[in-house]
């Protein structure tokens, strides 16, 4: 039998975790996009060592658990480097590095899907490679892969709950604390699940709006 009477007073405390979650997601998404673009350019480039590095990087971060990467950055790096990393900073770094590997594959596929005639025409007009990628190829690739990017951001938003293992006071951590304080976990975790669900719906709505706007401007 569900009983939310004792939990309602703690709902504002759980909701405060939204700010922490959004901070982590925004920071990780920014880092992931920048890193993903750089890695994708290395993968399609002609410099073999950079291509090898980008592929090796992607295989490492896609082939190991995200929670392991987070724990290495939060627990192991301070031990090796004799420094202290805050939980939120460690989460942004871990999620950003991980997301960059996935985003690089998405962008690489998007770049390869752009009509080859665009590249040939740019070369014929003498457009420098960097300018061609920035002004011609990448904008078209981003437009084509926007749904995949939004799916990655939605996944990132949900996976951010993993930060509870390093003590960051996000939505999930606060729900767990409330559960321990009230000696009942189902209700606060159900509230946390509802919050994540609403956040996912909002991200999906924003992605659809952006996609429609780009289609109208095409």
mmCIF file of N, CA and C in Angstrom, residues 44-182:
data_model
loop_
_atom_site.group_PDB
_atom_site.id
_atom_site.type_symbol
_atom_site.label_atom_id
_atom_site.label_comp_id
_atom_site.label_asym_id
_atom_site.label_seq_id
_atom_site.Cartn_x
_atom_site.Cartn_y
_atom_site.Cartn_z
ATOM 1 N N UNK A 44 37.881 10.828 -39.910
ATOM 2 C CA UNK A 44 37.733 10.942 -41.363
ATOM 3 C C UNK A 44 38.939 11.611 -42.010
ATOM 4 N N UNK A 45 39.886 12.030 -41.178
ATOM 5 C CA UNK A 45 41.072 12.705 -41.696
ATOM 6 C C UNK A 45 42.077 11.736 -42.307
ATOM 7 N N UNK A 46 43.115 12.295 -42.860
ATOM 8 C CA UNK A 46 44.132 11.492 -43.543
ATOM 9 C C UNK A 46 45.383 11.263 -42.694
ATOM 10 N N UNK A 47 45.401 11.806 -41.482
ATOM 11 C CA UNK A 47 46.555 11.615 -40.604
ATOM 12 C C UNK A 47 46.348 10.334 -39.805
ATOM 13 N N UNK A 48 47.109 9.311 -40.130
ATOM 14 C CA UNK A 48 46.890 7.985 -39.562
ATOM 15 C C UNK A 48 46.965 7.949 -38.034
ATOM 16 N N UNK A 49 48.000 8.545 -37.394
ATOM 17 C CA UNK A 49 48.065 8.479 -35.926
ATOM 18 C C UNK A 49 46.824 9.070 -35.241
ATOM 19 N N UNK A 50 46.310 10.180 -35.773
ATOM 20 C CA UNK A 50 45.105 10.772 -35.192
ATOM 21 C C UNK A 50 43.902 9.863 -35.394
ATOM 22 N N UNK A 51 43.840 9.228 -36.549
ATOM 23 C CA UNK A 51 42.748 8.303 -36.844
ATOM 24 C C UNK A 51 42.807 7.102 -35.899
ATOM 25 N N UNK A 52 44.011 6.583 -35.678
ATOM 26 C CA UNK A 52 44.174 5.451 -34.766
ATOM 27 C C UNK A 52 43.787 5.853 -33.339
ATOM 28 N N UNK A 53 44.237 7.036 -32.921
ATOM 29 C CA UNK A 53 43.929 7.495 -31.562
ATOM 30 C C UNK A 53 42.419 7.640 -31.368
ATOM 31 N N UNK A 54 41.750 8.261 -32.335
ATOM 32 C CA UNK A 54 40.311 8.487 -32.230
ATOM 33 C C UNK A 54 39.553 7.161 -32.158
ATOM 34 N N UNK A 55 39.941 6.206 -32.976
ATOM 35 C CA UNK A 55 39.278 4.898 -32.963
ATOM 36 C C UNK A 55 39.556 4.146 -31.664
ATOM 37 N N UNK A 56 40.790 4.254 -31.157
ATOM 38 C CA UNK A 56 41.145 3.595 -29.898
ATOM 39 C C UNK A 56 40.385 4.224 -28.736
ATOM 40 N N UNK A 57 40.320 5.542 -28.737
ATOM 41 C CA UNK A 57 39.573 6.265 -27.699
ATOM 42 C C UNK A 57 38.118 5.813 -27.674
ATOM 43 N N UNK A 58 37.512 5.767 -28.844
ATOM 44 C CA UNK A 58 36.105 5.375 -28.933
ATOM 45 C C UNK A 58 35.893 3.951 -28.443
ATOM 46 N N UNK A 59 36.797 3.058 -28.812
ATOM 47 C CA UNK A 59 36.649 1.659 -28.404
ATOM 48 C C UNK A 59 36.764 1.505 -26.892
ATOM 49 N N UNK A 60 37.631 2.307 -26.263
ATOM 50 C CA UNK A 60 37.801 2.231 -24.813
ATOM 51 C C UNK A 60 36.547 2.717 -24.090
ATOM 52 N N UNK A 61 36.033 3.875 -24.468
ATOM 53 C CA UNK A 61 34.913 4.457 -23.743
ATOM 54 C C UNK A 61 33.580 3.801 -24.094
ATOM 55 N N UNK A 62 33.489 3.174 -25.256
ATOM 56 C CA UNK A 62 32.275 2.438 -25.585
ATOM 57 C C UNK A 62 32.334 1.001 -25.081
ATOM 58 N N UNK A 63 33.526 0.535 -24.769
ATOM 59 C CA UNK A 63 33.694 -0.863 -24.388
ATOM 60 C C UNK A 63 33.787 -1.112 -22.899
ATOM 61 N N UNK A 64 33.734 -0.046 -22.090
ATOM 62 C CA UNK A 64 33.790 -0.203 -20.638
ATOM 63 C C UNK A 64 32.584 0.486 -20.002
ATOM 64 N N UNK A 65 32.154 0.024 -18.820
ATOM 65 C CA UNK A 65 30.962 0.606 -18.179
ATOM 66 C C UNK A 65 31.175 2.072 -17.784
ATOM 67 N N UNK A 66 30.147 2.865 -17.951
ATOM 68 C CA UNK A 66 30.220 4.277 -17.586
ATOM 69 C C UNK A 66 30.479 4.449 -16.098
ATOM 70 N N UNK A 67 29.858 3.611 -15.270
ATOM 71 C CA UNK A 67 30.054 3.731 -13.828
ATOM 72 C C UNK A 67 31.512 3.454 -13.465
ATOM 73 N N UNK A 68 32.182 2.568 -14.199
ATOM 74 C CA UNK A 68 33.597 2.298 -13.966
ATOM 75 C C UNK A 68 34.433 3.532 -14.298
ATOM 76 N N UNK A 69 34.120 4.184 -15.418
ATOM 77 C CA UNK A 69 34.842 5.391 -15.813
ATOM 78 C C UNK A 69 34.675 6.492 -14.772
ATOM 79 N N UNK A 70 33.449 6.630 -14.253
ATOM 80 C CA UNK A 70 33.180 7.633 -13.229
ATOM 81 C C UNK A 70 33.968 7.344 -11.955
ATOM 82 N N UNK A 71 34.002 6.094 -11.547
ATOM 83 C CA UNK A 71 34.700 5.732 -10.314
ATOM 84 C C UNK A 71 36.209 5.870 -10.452
ATOM 85 N N UNK A 72 36.730 5.607 -11.655
ATOM 86 C CA UNK A 72 38.173 5.793 -11.882
ATOM 87 C C UNK A 72 38.532 7.271 -11.742
ATOM 88 N N UNK A 73 37.710 8.134 -12.339
ATOM 89 C CA UNK A 73 37.998 9.574 -12.283
ATOM 90 C C UNK A 73 37.832 10.114 -10.867
ATOM 91 N N UNK A 74 36.809 9.640 -10.143
ATOM 92 C CA UNK A 74 36.531 10.200 -8.817
ATOM 93 C C UNK A 74 37.406 9.593 -7.714
ATOM 94 N N UNK A 75 37.655 8.278 -7.795
ATOM 95 C CA UNK A 75 38.390 7.612 -6.733
ATOM 96 C C UNK A 75 39.861 7.355 -7.074
ATOM 97 N N UNK A 76 40.121 6.908 -8.328
ATOM 98 C CA UNK A 76 41.480 6.479 -8.677
ATOM 99 C C UNK A 76 42.403 7.638 -9.039
ATOM 100 N N UNK A 77 41.908 8.607 -9.825
ATOM 101 C CA UNK A 77 42.768 9.721 -10.226
ATOM 102 C C UNK A 77 43.293 10.524 -9.029
ATOM 103 N N UNK A 78 42.449 10.834 -8.047
ATOM 104 C CA UNK A 78 42.986 11.531 -6.869
ATOM 105 C C UNK A 78 44.091 10.747 -6.179
ATOM 106 N N UNK A 79 43.975 9.432 -6.174
ATOM 107 C CA UNK A 79 45.006 8.602 -5.568
ATOM 108 C C UNK A 79 46.311 8.679 -6.355
ATOM 109 N N UNK A 80 46.206 8.670 -7.691
ATOM 110 C CA UNK A 80 47.400 8.691 -8.533
ATOM 111 C C UNK A 80 48.040 10.074 -8.598
ATOM 112 N N UNK A 81 47.208 11.107 -8.676
ATOM 113 C CA UNK A 81 47.706 12.467 -8.894
ATOM 114 C C UNK A 81 47.757 13.303 -7.625
ATOM 115 N N UNK A 82 47.303 12.737 -6.512
ATOM 116 C CA UNK A 82 47.306 13.441 -5.236
ATOM 117 C C UNK A 82 46.512 14.747 -5.324
ATOM 118 N N UNK A 83 45.323 14.657 -5.893
ATOM 119 C CA UNK A 83 44.427 15.804 -5.993
ATOM 120 C C UNK A 83 43.043 15.368 -5.534
ATOM 121 N N UNK A 84 42.180 16.341 -5.325
ATOM 122 C CA UNK A 84 40.806 16.031 -4.944
ATOM 123 C C UNK A 84 39.858 16.567 -6.017
ATOM 124 N N UNK A 85 38.971 15.717 -6.498
ATOM 125 C CA UNK A 85 38.010 16.094 -7.528
ATOM 126 C C UNK A 85 36.613 16.080 -6.923
ATOM 127 N N UNK A 86 35.867 17.163 -7.105
ATOM 128 C CA UNK A 86 34.500 17.208 -6.617
ATOM 129 C C UNK A 86 33.634 16.229 -7.395
ATOM 130 N N UNK A 87 32.586 15.764 -6.745
ATOM 131 C CA UNK A 87 31.716 14.757 -7.362
ATOM 132 C C UNK A 87 31.100 15.262 -8.662
ATOM 133 N N UNK A 88 30.619 16.505 -8.662
ATOM 134 C CA UNK A 88 29.978 17.051 -9.861
ATOM 135 C C UNK A 88 30.988 17.216 -10.986
ATOM 136 N N UNK A 89 32.181 17.699 -10.657
ATOM 137 C CA UNK A 89 33.232 17.856 -11.671
ATOM 138 C C UNK A 89 33.632 16.512 -12.254
ATOM 139 N N UNK A 90 33.749 15.502 -11.386
ATOM 140 C CA UNK A 90 34.081 14.161 -11.857
ATOM 141 C C UNK A 90 32.989 13.619 -12.764
ATOM 142 N N UNK A 91 31.734 13.893 -12.425
ATOM 143 C CA UNK A 91 30.612 13.417 -13.233
ATOM 144 C C UNK A 91 30.612 14.088 -14.603
ATOM 145 N N UNK A 92 30.818 15.400 -14.632
ATOM 146 C CA UNK A 92 30.854 16.118 -15.909
ATOM 147 C C UNK A 92 31.973 15.577 -16.786
ATOM 148 N N UNK A 93 33.140 15.359 -16.188
ATOM 149 C CA UNK A 93 34.282 14.859 -16.950
ATOM 150 C C UNK A 93 34.030 13.445 -17.464
ATOM 151 N N UNK A 94 33.537 12.567 -16.590
ATOM 152 C CA UNK A 94 33.298 11.172 -16.984
ATOM 153 C C UNK A 94 32.213 11.071 -18.048
ATOM 154 N N UNK A 95 31.083 11.736 -17.827
ATOM 155 C CA UNK A 95 29.982 11.676 -18.790
ATOM 156 C C UNK A 95 30.354 12.363 -20.095
ATOM 157 N N UNK A 96 31.116 13.469 -20.009
ATOM 158 C CA UNK A 96 31.528 14.175 -21.217
ATOM 159 C C UNK A 96 32.485 13.342 -22.065
ATOM 160 N N UNK A 97 33.454 12.712 -21.425
ATOM 161 C CA UNK A 97 34.404 11.859 -22.150
ATOM 162 C C UNK A 97 33.688 10.665 -22.782
ATOM 163 N N UNK A 98 32.765 10.086 -22.032
ATOM 164 C CA UNK A 98 32.009 8.946 -22.546
ATOM 165 C C UNK A 98 31.095 9.361 -23.694
ATOM 166 N N UNK A 99 30.375 10.457 -23.498
ATOM 167 C CA UNK A 99 29.446 10.927 -24.527
ATOM 168 C C UNK A 99 30.181 11.327 -25.793
ATOM 169 N N UNK A 100 31.389 11.888 -25.645
ATOM 170 C CA UNK A 100 32.182 12.280 -26.805
ATOM 171 C C UNK A 100 32.466 11.116 -27.734
ATOM 172 N N UNK A 101 32.672 9.924 -27.152
ATOM 173 C CA UNK A 101 32.940 8.743 -27.973
ATOM 174 C C UNK A 101 31.728 8.387 -28.826
ATOM 175 N N UNK A 102 30.537 8.446 -28.230
ATOM 176 C CA UNK A 102 29.316 8.117 -28.965
ATOM 177 C C UNK A 102 28.966 9.208 -29.978
ATOM 178 N N UNK A 103 29.113 10.459 -29.552
ATOM 179 C CA UNK A 103 28.790 11.565 -30.449
ATOM 180 C C UNK A 103 29.734 11.585 -31.653
ATOM 181 N N UNK A 104 30.977 11.198 -31.457
ATOM 182 C CA UNK A 104 31.929 11.181 -32.575
ATOM 183 C C UNK A 104 31.479 10.220 -33.668
ATOM 184 N N UNK A 105 30.911 9.083 -33.267
ATOM 185 C CA UNK A 105 30.414 8.128 -34.250
ATOM 186 C C UNK A 105 29.171 8.658 -34.950
ATOM 187 N N UNK A 106 28.320 9.359 -34.191
ATOM 188 C CA UNK A 106 27.120 9.944 -34.789
ATOM 189 C C UNK A 106 27.502 11.007 -35.814
ATOM 190 N N UNK A 107 28.438 11.885 -35.440
ATOM 191 C CA UNK A 107 28.849 12.960 -36.343
ATOM 192 C C UNK A 107 29.601 12.407 -37.545
ATOM 193 N N UNK A 108 30.450 11.412 -37.310
ATOM 194 C CA UNK A 108 31.179 10.800 -38.423
ATOM 195 C C UNK A 108 30.213 10.238 -39.456
ATOM 196 N N UNK A 109 29.186 9.556 -38.985
ATOM 197 C CA UNK A 109 28.178 9.013 -39.899
ATOM 198 C C UNK A 109 27.445 10.133 -40.624
ATOM 199 N N UNK A 110 27.168 11.231 -39.898
ATOM 200 C CA UNK A 110 26.495 12.360 -40.527
ATOM 201 C C UNK A 110 27.336 13.024 -41.596
ATOM 202 N N UNK A 111 28.632 13.167 -41.329
ATOM 203 C CA UNK A 111 29.537 13.760 -42.313
ATOM 204 C C UNK A 111 29.638 12.882 -43.555
ATOM 205 N N UNK A 112 29.755 11.577 -43.342
ATOM 206 C CA UNK A 112 29.853 10.653 -44.479
ATOM 207 C C UNK A 112 28.571 10.613 -45.301
ATOM 208 N N UNK A 113 27.448 10.996 -44.665
ATOM 209 C CA UNK A 113 26.169 10.972 -45.380
ATOM 210 C C UNK A 113 25.945 12.221 -46.236
ATOM 211 N N UNK A 114 26.756 13.262 -46.019
ATOM 212 C CA UNK A 114 26.638 14.482 -46.826
ATOM 213 C C UNK A 114 27.067 14.182 -48.258
ATOM 214 N N UNK A 115 26.339 14.714 -49.203
ATOM 215 C CA UNK A 115 26.619 14.488 -50.618
ATOM 216 C C UNK A 115 28.081 14.795 -50.937
ATOM 217 N N UNK A 116 28.775 13.839 -51.534
ATOM 218 C CA UNK A 116 30.184 14.017 -51.872
ATOM 219 C C UNK A 116 30.403 15.185 -52.827
ATOM 220 N N UNK A 117 29.352 15.522 -53.571
ATOM 221 C CA UNK A 117 29.475 16.646 -54.495
ATOM 222 C C UNK A 117 29.741 17.953 -53.781
ATOM 223 N N UNK A 118 29.272 18.054 -52.521
ATOM 224 C CA UNK A 118 29.523 19.258 -51.733
ATOM 225 C C UNK A 118 31.019 19.442 -51.501
ATOM 226 N N UNK A 119 31.685 18.349 -51.185
ATOM 227 C CA UNK A 119 33.132 18.400 -50.937
ATOM 228 C C UNK A 119 33.880 18.726 -52.228
ATOM 229 N N UNK A 120 33.492 18.051 -53.306
ATOM 230 C CA UNK A 120 34.168 18.274 -54.582
ATOM 231 C C UNK A 120 33.978 19.708 -55.070
ATOM 232 N N UNK A 121 32.755 20.244 -54.885
ATOM 233 C CA UNK A 121 32.495 21.624 -55.304
ATOM 234 C C UNK A 121 33.307 22.604 -54.474
ATOM 235 N N UNK A 122 33.428 22.338 -53.172
ATOM 236 C CA UNK A 122 34.205 23.218 -52.298
ATOM 237 C C UNK A 122 35.676 23.213 -52.688
ATOM 238 N N UNK A 123 36.199 22.025 -52.988
ATOM 239 C CA UNK A 123 37.596 21.937 -53.401
ATOM 240 C C UNK A 123 37.811 22.645 -54.732
ATOM 241 N N UNK A 124 36.848 22.509 -55.629
ATOM 242 C CA UNK A 124 36.964 23.153 -56.941
ATOM 243 C C UNK A 124 36.975 24.675 -56.820
ATOM 244 N N UNK A 125 36.262 25.190 -55.819
ATOM 245 C CA UNK A 125 36.208 26.639 -55.597
ATOM 246 C C UNK A 125 37.359 27.135 -54.742
ATOM 247 N N UNK A 126 38.202 26.216 -54.306
ATOM 248 C CA UNK A 126 39.358 26.606 -53.508
ATOM 249 C C UNK A 126 39.042 26.930 -52.064
ATOM 250 N N UNK A 127 37.935 26.414 -51.545
ATOM 251 C CA UNK A 127 37.566 26.660 -50.151
ATOM 252 C C UNK A 127 38.505 25.863 -49.238
ATOM 253 N N UNK A 128 39.155 26.500 -48.268
ATOM 254 C CA UNK A 128 40.037 25.776 -47.332
ATOM 255 C C UNK A 128 39.284 24.679 -46.590
ATOM 256 N N UNK A 129 39.996 23.623 -46.226
ATOM 257 C CA UNK A 129 39.367 22.461 -45.585
ATOM 258 C C UNK A 129 38.629 22.850 -44.305
ATOM 259 N N UNK A 130 39.298 23.641 -43.449
ATOM 260 C CA UNK A 130 38.684 24.020 -42.176
ATOM 261 C C UNK A 130 37.395 24.809 -42.402
ATOM 262 N N UNK A 131 37.425 25.744 -43.332
ATOM 263 C CA UNK A 131 36.245 26.560 -43.618
ATOM 264 C C UNK A 131 35.147 25.714 -44.250
ATOM 265 N N UNK A 132 35.539 24.770 -45.101
ATOM 266 C CA UNK A 132 34.558 23.884 -45.733
ATOM 267 C C UNK A 132 33.826 23.055 -44.670
ATOM 268 N N UNK A 133 34.580 22.500 -43.711
ATOM 269 C CA UNK A 133 33.966 21.691 -42.673
ATOM 270 C C UNK A 133 33.066 22.536 -41.776
ATOM 271 N N UNK A 134 33.528 23.724 -41.409
ATOM 272 C CA UNK A 134 32.790 24.573 -40.472
ATOM 273 C C UNK A 134 31.528 25.163 -41.084
ATOM 274 N N UNK A 135 31.622 25.614 -42.337
ATOM 275 C CA UNK A 135 30.513 26.371 -42.933
ATOM 276 C C UNK A 135 29.613 25.544 -43.856
ATOM 277 N N UNK A 136 30.120 24.409 -44.352
ATOM 278 C CA UNK A 136 29.361 23.670 -45.358
ATOM 279 C C UNK A 136 28.993 22.263 -44.890
ATOM 280 N N UNK A 137 29.995 21.487 -44.521
ATOM 281 C CA UNK A 137 29.759 20.070 -44.226
ATOM 282 C C UNK A 137 29.111 19.868 -42.856
ATOM 283 N N UNK A 138 29.720 20.420 -41.790
ATOM 284 C CA UNK A 138 29.203 20.184 -40.441
ATOM 285 C C UNK A 138 27.755 20.670 -40.253
ATOM 286 N N UNK A 139 27.382 21.867 -40.748
ATOM 287 C CA UNK A 139 25.972 22.281 -40.588
ATOM 288 C C UNK A 139 24.987 21.292 -41.204
ATOM 289 N N UNK A 140 25.321 20.762 -42.386
ATOM 290 C CA UNK A 140 24.440 19.785 -43.014
ATOM 291 C C UNK A 140 24.425 18.473 -42.231
ATOM 292 N N UNK A 141 25.598 18.075 -41.731
ATOM 293 C CA UNK A 141 25.685 16.831 -40.969
ATOM 294 C C UNK A 141 24.888 16.933 -39.668
ATOM 295 N N UNK A 142 25.026 18.072 -38.962
ATOM 296 C CA UNK A 142 24.311 18.264 -37.703
ATOM 297 C C UNK A 142 22.806 18.204 -37.925
ATOM 298 N N UNK A 143 22.339 18.805 -39.007
ATOM 299 C CA UNK A 143 20.909 18.783 -39.310
ATOM 300 C C UNK A 143 20.423 17.349 -39.525
ATOM 301 N N UNK A 144 21.225 16.543 -40.212
ATOM 302 C CA UNK A 144 20.830 15.164 -40.508
ATOM 303 C C UNK A 144 20.836 14.270 -39.263
ATOM 304 N N UNK A 145 21.740 14.573 -38.330
ATOM 305 C CA UNK A 145 21.912 13.684 -37.178
ATOM 306 C C UNK A 145 21.247 14.238 -35.923
ATOM 307 N N UNK A 146 20.478 15.309 -36.043
ATOM 308 C CA UNK A 146 19.860 15.924 -34.868
ATOM 309 C C UNK A 146 19.034 14.938 -34.045
ATOM 310 N N UNK A 147 18.204 14.087 -34.666
ATOM 311 C CA UNK A 147 17.449 13.113 -33.848
ATOM 312 C C UNK A 147 18.369 12.193 -33.045
ATOM 313 N N UNK A 148 19.452 11.744 -33.656
ATOM 314 C CA UNK A 148 20.395 10.871 -32.944
ATOM 315 C C UNK A 148 21.087 11.609 -31.807
ATOM 316 N N UNK A 149 21.417 12.887 -32.035
ATOM 317 C CA UNK A 149 22.035 13.681 -30.977
ATOM 318 C C UNK A 149 21.082 13.877 -29.813
ATOM 319 N N UNK A 150 19.806 14.140 -30.114
ATOM 320 C CA UNK A 150 18.827 14.320 -29.047
ATOM 321 C C UNK A 150 18.652 13.036 -28.248
ATOM 322 N N UNK A 151 18.694 11.895 -28.925
ATOM 323 C CA UNK A 151 18.618 10.614 -28.217
ATOM 324 C C UNK A 151 19.809 10.448 -27.278
ATOM 325 N N UNK A 152 20.981 10.893 -27.720
ATOM 326 C CA UNK A 152 22.174 10.816 -26.880
ATOM 327 C C UNK A 152 22.029 11.709 -25.652
ATOM 328 N N UNK A 153 21.476 12.903 -25.828
ATOM 329 C CA UNK A 153 21.292 13.812 -24.706
ATOM 330 C C UNK A 153 20.240 13.267 -23.723
ATOM 331 N N UNK A 154 19.195 12.647 -24.260
ATOM 332 C CA UNK A 154 18.179 12.040 -23.397
ATOM 333 C C UNK A 154 18.789 10.890 -22.590
ATOM 334 N N UNK A 155 19.601 10.083 -23.255
ATOM 335 C CA UNK A 155 20.290 8.993 -22.561
ATOM 336 C C UNK A 155 21.219 9.543 -21.495
ATOM 337 N N UNK A 156 21.915 10.622 -21.825
ATOM 338 C CA UNK A 156 22.824 11.259 -20.873
ATOM 339 C C UNK A 156 22.064 11.759 -19.650
ATOM 340 N N UNK A 157 20.895 12.324 -19.871
ATOM 341 C CA UNK A 157 20.078 12.818 -18.771
ATOM 342 C C UNK A 157 19.692 11.684 -17.816
ATOM 343 N N UNK A 158 19.321 10.541 -18.368
ATOM 344 C CA UNK A 158 18.924 9.413 -17.530
ATOM 345 C C UNK A 158 20.129 8.759 -16.855
ATOM 346 N N UNK A 159 21.236 8.643 -17.597
ATOM 347 C CA UNK A 159 22.425 8.002 -17.034
ATOM 348 C C UNK A 159 23.088 8.851 -15.960
ATOM 349 N N UNK A 160 22.738 10.138 -15.898
ATOM 350 C CA UNK A 160 23.327 11.008 -14.881
ATOM 351 C C UNK A 160 22.998 10.530 -13.472
ATOM 352 N N UNK A 161 21.958 9.698 -13.348
ATOM 353 C CA UNK A 161 21.589 9.167 -12.034
ATOM 354 C C UNK A 161 22.705 8.321 -11.428
ATOM 355 N N UNK A 162 23.651 7.901 -12.263
ATOM 356 C CA UNK A 162 24.762 7.088 -11.769
ATOM 357 C C UNK A 162 25.621 7.860 -10.766
ATOM 358 N N UNK A 163 25.562 9.202 -10.802
ATOM 359 C CA UNK A 163 26.414 10.001 -9.909
ATOM 360 C C UNK A 163 26.089 9.746 -8.450
ATOM 361 N N UNK A 164 24.990 9.084 -8.174
ATOM 362 C CA UNK A 164 24.667 8.772 -6.777
ATOM 363 C C UNK A 164 25.752 7.929 -6.124
ATOM 364 N N UNK A 165 26.522 7.169 -6.940
ATOM 365 C CA UNK A 165 27.569 6.306 -6.384
ATOM 366 C C UNK A 165 28.752 7.115 -5.859
ATOM 367 N N UNK A 166 28.883 8.378 -6.278
ATOM 368 C CA UNK A 166 29.976 9.215 -5.767
ATOM 369 C C UNK A 166 29.440 10.311 -4.853
ATOM 370 N N UNK A 167 28.156 10.261 -4.529
ATOM 371 C CA UNK A 167 27.600 11.138 -3.516
ATOM 372 C C UNK A 167 27.104 12.489 -3.987
ATOM 373 N N UNK A 168 27.046 12.740 -5.298
ATOM 374 C CA UNK A 168 26.512 14.005 -5.786
ATOM 375 C C UNK A 168 25.017 14.091 -5.465
ATOM 376 N N UNK A 169 24.597 15.248 -4.974
ATOM 377 C CA UNK A 169 23.211 15.391 -4.497
ATOM 378 C C UNK A 169 22.255 15.672 -5.642
ATOM 379 N N UNK A 170 22.162 14.728 -6.571
ATOM 380 C CA UNK A 170 21.236 14.872 -7.697
ATOM 381 C C UNK A 170 19.861 14.348 -7.292
ATOM 382 N N UNK A 171 18.985 14.198 -8.271
ATOM 383 C CA UNK A 171 17.622 13.738 -7.996
ATOM 384 C C UNK A 171 17.620 12.369 -7.327
ATOM 385 N N UNK A 172 18.363 11.433 -7.906
ATOM 386 C CA UNK A 172 18.362 10.066 -7.399
ATOM 387 C C UNK A 172 18.948 9.981 -5.990
ATOM 388 N N UNK A 173 20.032 10.699 -5.762
ATOM 389 C CA UNK A 173 20.665 10.670 -4.446
ATOM 390 C C UNK A 173 19.732 11.213 -3.376
ATOM 391 N N UNK A 174 19.044 12.308 -3.694
ATOM 392 C CA UNK A 174 18.131 12.914 -2.736
ATOM 393 C C UNK A 174 16.943 11.989 -2.456
ATOM 394 N N UNK A 175 16.445 11.313 -3.488
ATOM 395 C CA UNK A 175 15.356 10.362 -3.282
ATOM 396 C C UNK A 175 15.798 9.214 -2.371
ATOM 397 N N UNK A 176 17.045 8.780 -2.564
ATOM 398 C CA UNK A 176 17.596 7.702 -1.721
ATOM 399 C C UNK A 176 17.732 8.163 -0.275
ATOM 400 N N UNK A 177 18.170 9.402 -0.081
ATOM 401 C CA UNK A 177 18.308 9.950 1.273
ATOM 402 C C UNK A 177 16.945 10.054 1.958
ATOM 403 N N UNK A 178 15.956 10.530 1.220
ATOM 404 C CA UNK A 178 14.599 10.627 1.770
ATOM 405 C C UNK A 178 14.077 9.242 2.143
ATOM 406 N N UNK A 179 14.345 8.262 1.274
ATOM 407 C CA UNK A 179 13.909 6.900 1.569
ATOM 408 C C UNK A 179 14.524 6.365 2.847
ATOM 409 N N UNK A 180 15.823 6.640 3.042
ATOM 410 C CA UNK A 180 16.481 6.184 4.258
ATOM 411 C C UNK A 180 15.968 6.901 5.494
ATOM 412 N N UNK A 181 15.618 8.174 5.338
ATOM 413 C CA UNK A 181 15.121 8.952 6.471
ATOM 414 C C UNK A 181 13.708 8.530 6.872
ATOM 415 N N UNK A 182 12.902 8.192 5.879
ATOM 416 C CA UNK A 182 11.501 7.827 6.136
ATOM 417 C C UNK A 182 11.287 6.316 6.231
#
